[in-house]
Tab-separated table of C-alpha atoms in Angstrom:
chain	number	residue	atom	x	y	z
G	264	MET	CA	163.987	2.589	47.146
G	265	GLY	CA	164.863	-0.033	49.718
G	266	ILE	CA	163.552	-0.070	53.266
G	267	ASN	CA	165.933	-0.880	56.109
G	268	VAL	CA	165.136	-1.988	59.640
G	269	TRP	CA	166.573	1.336	60.910
G	270	SER	CA	167.655	4.716	59.549
G	271	TYR	CA	168.544	8.027	61.150
G	272	LEU	CA	168.669	10.188	58.011
G	273	ALA	CA	165.122	11.607	58.120
G	274	GLU	CA	165.487	12.344	61.832
G	275	TYR	CA	168.743	14.136	61.154
G	276	GLU	CA	167.132	16.305	58.501
G	277	ALA	CA	164.315	17.222	60.902
G	278	GLU	CA	166.665	18.025	63.800
G	279	ARG	CA	169.718	19.178	61.854
G	280	ALA	CA	169.722	22.787	63.013
G	281	ASP	CA	169.507	21.829	66.696
G	282	LEU	CA	172.171	19.139	66.360
G	283	LEU	CA	174.634	21.405	64.587
G	284	GLU	CA	173.970	24.078	67.179
G	285	ALA	CA	174.863	21.494	69.852
G	286	VAL	CA	178.158	20.769	68.140
G	287	ASP	CA	178.971	24.449	67.789
G	288	LYS	CA	178.139	25.077	71.450
G	289	VAL	CA	180.660	22.485	72.572
G	290	PHE	CA	183.353	23.534	70.112
G	291	SER	CA	182.951	27.151	71.190
G	292	SER	CA	182.948	26.387	74.913
G	293	GLY	CA	186.671	26.121	75.476
G	294	GLN	CA	186.307	22.717	77.171
G	295	LEU	CA	186.022	19.630	75.016
G	296	VAL	CA	186.278	16.950	77.731
G	297	HIS	CA	184.370	16.639	81.036
G	298	GLY	CA	182.636	19.947	80.512
G	299	ALA	CA	179.260	21.487	81.183
G	300	SER	CA	177.390	19.358	78.645
G	301	VAL	CA	178.351	16.080	80.324
G	302	ARG	CA	177.425	17.445	83.734
G	303	SER	CA	174.102	18.792	82.471
G	304	PHE	CA	173.157	15.566	80.732
G	305	GLU	CA	174.100	13.499	83.782
G	306	ALA	CA	171.927	15.670	86.023
G	307	ALA	CA	168.946	15.531	83.648
G	308	PHE	CA	169.184	11.766	83.092
G	309	ALA	CA	169.504	11.089	86.819
G	310	GLU	CA	166.483	13.281	87.533
G	311	MET	CA	164.441	11.471	84.872
G	312	HIS	CA	165.029	8.209	86.734
G	313	GLY	CA	164.586	9.582	90.235
G	314	ARG	CA	168.163	8.740	91.156
G	315	PRO	CA	170.749	11.122	92.591
G	316	HIS	CA	173.673	10.035	90.414
G	317	CYS	CA	174.372	9.446	86.736
G	318	VAL	CA	177.873	8.753	85.467
G	319	GLY	CA	178.375	9.184	81.737
G	320	VAL	CA	180.714	6.743	80.018
G	321	ASP	CA	181.910	6.044	76.484
G	322	ASN	CA	179.556	3.166	75.525
G	323	GLY	CA	176.980	0.714	76.827
G	324	THR	CA	179.407	-2.212	77.139
G	325	ASN	CA	181.637	-0.240	79.473
G	326	ALA	CA	178.559	1.012	81.339
G	327	LEU	CA	177.867	-2.633	82.208
G	328	GLY	CA	181.483	-3.488	82.940
G	329	LEU	CA	182.161	-0.469	85.125
G	330	GLY	CA	178.796	-0.934	86.807
G	331	LEU	CA	179.708	-4.493	87.734
G	332	ARG	CA	183.098	-3.401	89.064
G	333	ALA	CA	181.581	-0.580	91.102
G	334	LEU	CA	179.151	-3.092	92.667
G	335	GLY	CA	182.101	-5.251	93.702
G	336	VAL	CA	181.706	-7.981	91.076
G	337	GLY	CA	184.984	-9.546	89.970
G	338	PRO	CA	187.009	-12.722	89.414
G	339	GLY	CA	185.385	-15.844	90.855
G	340	ASP	CA	181.923	-14.314	91.053
G	341	GLU	CA	178.859	-15.423	89.094
G	342	VAL	CA	176.348	-13.138	87.399
G	343	ILE	CA	172.901	-14.523	86.468
G	344	THR	CA	171.614	-13.280	83.144
G	345	VAL	CA	170.235	-14.461	79.795
G	346	SER	CA	171.723	-15.719	76.551
G	347	ASN	CA	169.033	-14.039	74.411
G	348	THR	CA	170.768	-10.709	74.427
G	349	ALA	CA	173.387	-8.750	72.533
G	350	ALA	CA	176.832	-10.220	73.068
G	351	PRO	CA	178.150	-7.080	74.861
G	352	THR	CA	176.080	-8.000	77.928
G	353	ILE	CA	178.183	-11.127	78.313
G	354	VAL	CA	181.413	-9.543	77.109
G	355	ALA	CA	181.126	-7.066	80.001
G	356	ILE	CA	180.672	-9.868	82.550
G	357	ASP	CA	183.623	-11.756	81.133
G	358	ALA	CA	185.779	-8.603	81.123
G	359	VAL	CA	185.545	-8.206	84.903
G	360	GLY	CA	186.571	-11.845	85.379
G	361	ALA	CA	183.133	-13.042	86.463
G	362	THR	CA	181.199	-15.982	85.050
G	363	PRO	CA	177.801	-15.526	83.360
G	364	VAL	CA	175.199	-18.064	84.482
G	365	PHE	CA	172.308	-18.300	82.038
G	366	VAL	CA	168.626	-18.752	82.739
G	367	ASP	CA	166.151	-19.367	79.940
G	368	VAL	CA	163.608	-16.840	78.721
G	369	ASP	CA	159.821	-16.701	78.724
G	370	PRO	CA	158.461	-18.150	75.431
G	371	ASP	CA	155.924	-15.329	75.029
G	372	THR	CA	157.917	-12.221	75.965
G	373	TYR	CA	161.473	-13.460	75.278
G	374	LEU	CA	162.530	-11.858	78.578
G	375	MET	CA	164.382	-13.440	81.505
G	376	ASP	CA	162.337	-16.218	83.111
G	377	ALA	CA	162.486	-15.032	86.724
G	378	GLY	CA	161.130	-18.374	87.851
G	379	GLU	CA	164.554	-19.919	87.119
G	380	LEU	CA	166.541	-17.459	89.223
G	381	SER	CA	166.408	-19.104	92.658
G	382	SER	CA	167.570	-22.485	91.380
G	383	SER	CA	170.517	-20.815	89.600
G	384	VAL	CA	171.972	-19.149	92.724
G	385	THR	CA	175.161	-20.684	94.122
G	386	GLU	CA	177.599	-19.622	96.819
G	387	ARG	CA	179.523	-17.728	94.113
G	388	THR	CA	176.562	-15.705	92.832
G	389	ARG	CA	177.065	-11.992	93.341
G	390	CYS	CA	174.703	-10.249	90.949
G	391	ILE	CA	171.567	-10.581	88.823
G	392	LEU	CA	171.700	-8.808	85.497
G	393	PRO	CA	168.209	-8.602	83.920
G	394	VAL	CA	168.066	-7.382	80.309
G	395	HIS	CA	165.047	-5.226	79.493
G	396	LEU	CA	164.963	-6.579	75.981
G	397	TYR	CA	163.343	-5.022	72.888
G	398	GLY	CA	161.758	-2.202	74.901
G	399	GLN	CA	159.943	-3.694	77.880
G	400	ALA	CA	160.849	-4.605	81.439
G	401	VAL	CA	161.718	-7.943	83.003
G	402	ASP	CA	159.563	-8.914	86.005
G	403	MET	CA	161.506	-6.754	88.446
G	404	ARG	CA	159.336	-7.578	91.445
G	405	ALA	CA	160.432	-11.210	91.124
G	406	VAL	CA	164.048	-10.247	90.434
G	407	ARG	CA	164.242	-8.036	93.503
G	408	GLN	CA	162.617	-10.689	95.645
G	409	VAL	CA	165.310	-13.215	94.741
G	410	ALA	CA	168.042	-10.596	95.119
G	411	GLN	CA	166.857	-9.715	98.611
G	412	GLU	CA	166.510	-13.366	99.632
G	413	PHE	CA	170.095	-14.202	98.643
G	414	GLN	CA	171.614	-10.734	99.236
G	415	LEU	CA	172.594	-10.174	95.629
G	416	ALA	CA	173.256	-6.961	93.703
G	417	VAL	CA	171.038	-6.076	90.750
G	418	LEU	CA	172.429	-4.339	87.697
G	419	GLU	CA	169.757	-3.550	85.078
G	420	ASP	CA	170.721	-3.665	81.412
G	421	CYS	CA	168.559	-0.839	80.035
G	422	ALA	CA	170.263	-0.487	76.653
G	423	GLN	CA	167.014	-1.248	74.809
G	424	ALA	CA	164.471	0.299	77.147
G	425	HIS	CA	164.944	4.042	77.598
G	426	GLY	CA	161.735	5.393	79.115
G	427	ALA	CA	159.981	2.020	79.552
G	428	ARG	CA	157.998	1.516	82.740
G	429	GLN	CA	156.641	-1.273	84.889
G	430	ALA	CA	153.725	-0.576	87.217
G	431	GLY	CA	154.405	3.117	86.625
G	432	GLN	CA	158.067	2.902	87.658
G	433	ILE	CA	160.733	3.704	85.089
G	434	VAL	CA	163.288	1.016	84.224
G	435	GLY	CA	166.690	1.783	85.606
G	436	SER	CA	165.259	2.662	89.017
G	437	PHE	CA	164.656	-0.875	90.293
G	438	GLY	CA	168.177	-2.169	90.923
G	439	ASP	CA	171.351	-1.093	92.675
G	440	ALA	CA	172.578	0.324	89.378
G	441	ALA	CA	171.448	0.504	85.758
G	442	ALA	CA	173.530	0.600	82.601
G	443	PHE	CA	172.458	2.394	79.420
G	444	SER	CA	173.749	2.485	75.870
G	445	PHE	CA	173.258	5.490	73.592
G	446	TYR	CA	174.357	3.727	70.434
G	447	PRO	CA	172.703	5.512	67.483
G	448	THR	CA	169.952	2.907	66.978
G	449	LYS	CA	168.657	3.167	70.535
G	450	VAL	CA	165.413	4.825	71.626
G	451	LEU	CA	167.650	7.631	72.921
G	452	GLY	CA	170.584	7.469	70.527
G	453	ALA	CA	173.696	9.569	70.124
G	454	TYR	CA	175.473	10.349	66.845
G	455	GLY	CA	178.245	7.928	67.803
G	456	ASP	CA	178.919	5.905	70.932
G	457	GLY	CA	177.878	6.768	74.472
G	458	GLY	CA	176.655	5.200	77.682
G	459	ALA	CA	175.776	5.919	81.299
G	460	VAL	CA	175.281	4.264	84.666
G	461	ILE	CA	172.693	5.557	87.123
G	462	VAL	CA	172.999	4.666	90.817
G	463	GLU	CA	171.493	5.426	94.183
G	464	HIS	CA	174.533	5.469	96.455
G	465	GLU	CA	177.264	8.108	96.478
G	466	GLU	CA	180.015	5.570	97.197
G	467	VAL	CA	179.158	3.546	94.076
G	468	ALA	CA	178.926	6.722	91.974
G	469	ALA	CA	182.316	7.907	93.247
G	470	THR	CA	183.850	4.568	92.323
G	471	LEU	CA	182.341	4.816	88.844
G	472	ARG	CA	183.738	8.309	88.361
G	473	ARG	CA	187.211	7.079	89.276
G	474	LEU	CA	186.948	3.991	87.079
G	475	ARG	CA	185.955	5.981	83.991
G	476	TYR	CA	188.941	8.322	84.419
G	477	TYR	CA	191.990	6.082	84.884
G	478	GLY	CA	191.219	5.531	88.568
G	479	MET	CA	191.716	9.173	89.492
G	480	ASN	CA	189.414	11.172	91.730
G	481	GLU	CA	187.862	14.100	89.893
G	482	GLY	CA	189.488	17.290	91.123
G	483	ARG	CA	192.716	15.437	92.009
G	484	TYR	CA	193.962	14.399	88.594
G	485	TYR	CA	197.299	12.651	88.007
G	486	VAL	CA	196.887	10.630	91.231
G	487	VAL	CA	195.531	7.130	90.621
G	488	GLU	CA	193.625	5.769	93.609
G	489	THR	CA	192.861	2.391	92.000
G	490	PRO	CA	193.635	1.359	88.388
G	491	GLY	CA	190.845	2.408	86.067
G	492	PHE	CA	190.053	3.066	82.440
G	493	ASN	CA	189.626	5.815	79.888
G	494	SER	CA	185.826	5.594	79.515
G	495	ARG	CA	184.582	9.168	79.426
G	496	LEU	CA	181.347	10.250	77.754
G	497	ASP	CA	182.215	12.593	74.875
G	498	GLU	CA	181.187	16.208	75.422
G	499	VAL	CA	179.627	16.558	71.957
G	500	GLN	CA	177.589	13.394	72.348
G	501	ALA	CA	176.445	14.545	75.812
G	502	GLU	CA	175.157	17.839	74.400
G	503	ILE	CA	173.334	16.019	71.587
G	504	LEU	CA	171.834	13.567	74.067
G	505	LEU	CA	170.740	16.379	76.374
G	506	ARG	CA	168.786	17.977	73.540
G	507	LYS	CA	167.336	14.662	72.335
G	508	LEU	CA	166.303	13.787	75.893
G	509	GLY	CA	163.704	16.548	75.651
G	510	ARG	CA	162.234	14.769	72.626
G	511	LEU	CA	162.307	11.255	74.133
G	512	GLU	CA	158.562	11.033	74.740
G	513	GLN	CA	157.983	12.146	71.157
G	514	TYR	CA	160.223	9.346	69.911
G	515	ILE	CA	158.454	6.798	72.102
G	516	SER	CA	155.005	7.919	70.978
G	517	ALA	CA	156.016	7.531	67.333
G	518	ARG	CA	157.350	4.033	67.978
G	519	ARG	CA	154.153	3.024	69.767
G	520	ALA	CA	152.048	4.319	66.895
G	521	ILE	CA	154.022	2.187	64.423
G	522	ALA	CA	153.633	-0.846	66.713
G	523	GLU	CA	149.861	-0.289	66.812
G	524	THR	CA	149.803	-0.192	63.008
G	525	TYR	CA	151.725	-3.462	62.814
G	526	ASP	CA	149.513	-5.043	65.494
G	527	ALA	CA	146.361	-4.156	63.568
G	528	ALA	CA	147.752	-5.407	60.268
G	529	PHE	CA	149.104	-8.760	61.439
G	530	THR	CA	146.573	-9.805	64.090
G	531	GLY	CA	144.868	-12.937	62.820
G	532	THR	CA	147.886	-14.121	60.775
G	533	ASP	CA	150.242	-16.883	61.895
G	534	LEU	CA	152.932	-14.312	62.642
G	535	GLY	CA	153.786	-14.262	66.351
G	536	LEU	CA	153.416	-10.677	67.561
G	537	PRO	CA	155.032	-8.916	70.508
G	538	LYS	CA	153.306	-9.603	73.812
G	539	VAL	CA	153.192	-6.724	76.272
G	540	VAL	CA	153.161	-7.867	79.865
G	541	GLU	CA	150.313	-6.421	81.942
G	542	GLY	CA	151.641	-3.406	83.807
G	543	ASN	CA	154.483	-2.839	81.332
G	544	GLU	CA	154.756	0.231	79.136
G	545	HIS	CA	156.646	-0.938	76.037
G	546	VAL	CA	158.791	1.576	74.139
G	547	TYR	CA	159.404	-0.646	71.102
G	548	TYR	CA	163.109	-0.307	70.565
G	549	LEU	CA	162.446	-3.258	68.292
G	550	TYR	CA	159.233	-4.772	66.962
G	551	VAL	CA	160.119	-8.462	67.146
G	552	VAL	CA	157.897	-11.036	65.495
G	553	ARG	CA	158.143	-14.791	65.185
G	554	HIS	CA	157.547	-17.383	62.443
G	555	PRO	CA	158.929	-20.893	61.805
G	556	ALA	CA	159.625	-19.969	58.152
G	557	ARG	CA	161.670	-16.922	59.254
G	558	ASP	CA	164.620	-17.379	56.904
G	559	GLU	CA	162.408	-17.856	53.848
G	560	ILE	CA	160.404	-14.757	54.766
G	561	LEU	CA	163.583	-12.681	55.135
G	562	ARG	CA	164.890	-13.841	51.762
G	563	LYS	CA	161.635	-12.973	49.989
G	564	LEU	CA	161.450	-9.549	51.652
G	565	LYS	CA	165.051	-8.820	50.668
G	566	ASP	CA	164.174	-9.674	47.066
G	567	VAL	CA	161.696	-6.759	47.106
G	568	GLY	CA	164.087	-4.350	48.808
G	569	ILE	CA	163.021	-4.760	52.442
G	570	ASN	CA	166.013	-5.534	54.623
G	571	LEU	CA	165.167	-6.786	58.096
G	572	ASN	CA	167.224	-7.922	61.073
G	573	VAL	CA	167.367	-10.787	63.574
G	574	SER	CA	167.960	-9.949	67.221
G	575	TYR	CA	169.535	-12.363	67.879
G	576	PRO	CA	170.299	-15.251	65.478
G	577	TRP	CA	172.976	-16.840	67.664
G	578	PRO	CA	172.387	-17.127	71.416
G	579	VAL	CA	175.516	-16.119	73.291
G	580	HIS	CA	175.990	-19.553	74.915
G	581	THR	CA	176.283	-21.141	71.451
G	582	MET	CA	179.114	-18.837	70.308
G	583	ALA	CA	182.652	-20.165	69.913
G	584	GLY	CA	184.000	-17.324	72.038
G	585	PHE	CA	182.086	-18.618	75.062
G	586	GLU	CA	182.776	-22.335	74.775
G	587	HIS	CA	184.340	-22.172	78.240
G	588	LEU	CA	180.956	-21.588	79.836
G	589	GLU	CA	179.123	-24.524	81.419
G	590	ARG	CA	176.001	-24.207	79.313
G	591	GLY	CA	176.334	-25.258	75.671
G	592	ILE	CA	173.990	-25.999	72.806
G	593	GLY	CA	170.818	-27.744	73.954
G	594	THR	CA	170.753	-26.300	77.490
G	595	LEU	CA	168.435	-23.329	76.896
G	596	PRO	CA	165.639	-24.755	74.726
G	597	VAL	CA	163.362	-21.683	74.591
G	598	THR	CA	166.242	-19.343	73.767
G	599	GLU	CA	167.546	-21.650	71.066
G	600	ARG	CA	164.127	-22.168	69.482
G	601	LEU	CA	163.482	-18.425	69.378
G	602	ALA	CA	166.809	-17.795	67.680
G	603	ASN	CA	165.539	-19.721	64.641
G	604	GLU	CA	162.177	-17.939	64.451
G	605	ILE	CA	162.387	-14.286	65.526
G	606	PHE	CA	163.025	-11.238	63.355
G	607	SER	CA	162.477	-7.493	63.579
G	608	LEU	CA	160.305	-5.270	61.409
G	609	PRO	CA	161.422	-1.701	60.615
G	610	MET	CA	161.041	0.468	63.704
G	611	TYR	CA	162.215	4.051	64.085
G	612	PRO	CA	160.294	7.286	64.712
G	613	THR	CA	160.574	8.705	61.197
G	614	LEU	CA	159.480	5.533	59.384
G	615	THR	CA	156.903	6.884	56.959
G	616	VAL	CA	153.309	5.711	56.685
G	617	GLN	CA	154.061	4.775	53.088
G	618	ASP	CA	156.988	2.569	54.055
G	619	GLN	CA	155.018	0.997	56.881
G	620	GLY	CA	152.321	0.174	54.366
G	621	ARG	CA	154.796	-1.355	51.957
G	622	VAL	CA	156.295	-3.557	54.655
G	623	ILE	CA	152.837	-4.692	55.720
G	624	ASP	CA	151.616	-5.397	52.185
G	625	GLU	CA	154.697	-7.359	51.172
G	626	LEU	CA	154.808	-9.384	54.386
G	627	LEU	CA	151.085	-10.192	54.215
G	628	ARG	CA	151.559	-11.321	50.618
G	629	ILE	CA	154.398	-13.613	51.601
G	630	LEU	CA	152.540	-15.040	54.591
G	631	ASP	CA	149.502	-15.760	52.432
G	632	ARG	CA	151.644	-17.826	50.014
G	633	LEU	CA	153.606	-19.865	52.529
């Protein structure tokens, strides 16, 4: 049997009764849109982050886009972020008419190099968008310091870091707003698409609620206050997420145990292992390693039925769809070098000890023969 970098099937078998009960609860409720499950999940997710407001939306990309709009970011503005990220981060910035301005990443953690932020601020800069990549936090003390100095908004991209912490503080509670994706692969994943934005201020939350529902105020439907979108969180997915939220720490513990197994197996090899920043609590959405012979390693693993992934093989600033941006190939040397060397080992809570062992044995064998 092959081993993939991610699978939900064993988790589904273990949680099947609860998940089907969640579906039946919604279907039997009499309200399939904007019902009790969405409200309950929003309240629980906001409480988890110590914020008063959570606004559920249809996916993580729109969580970012609506979050930017609610913070007042629009045409002519600049948003500082990274190119070593999933393309939706940049798609969301582009969708609101703003311009992404890229800073490079730290060569050890692959996270935003906060030391480049100040020099990237211009009179058009409106927002900093740090991406908590792979499961651990960007240096938010440094990000907030720059944001305060230049009076910029901060929108955290938490799509890959549900439950991660820095100095004891949970990610998503550092900025003015935080966007989450609940795509099925995530640490907290739905059985389909889903997203959310958590915020501190009622005015921003009210704007988000209008934007996700055509621009109408809830309770006064059919009257558009400002043009919006159809970006509601599905009631079924909300009920599933609410139930899975209670198991989030269990998922994280399982991921950390797998990471410890990988760490122990590959320490001392020439494989670059994940570096956890002091004070960070990594949740290992991905276990990203690094090797100059990456492509050869992936081919040889595939030959023995182990299918891995690269996050991400093409930095966003090198993509044809973003040729209009000022930074092209050669401008972000660390990001571009990493794109040729990084890859992800299988990482999901139900990955068996046997499959972990097989991945380790095959990869060690390949490394020994390079």
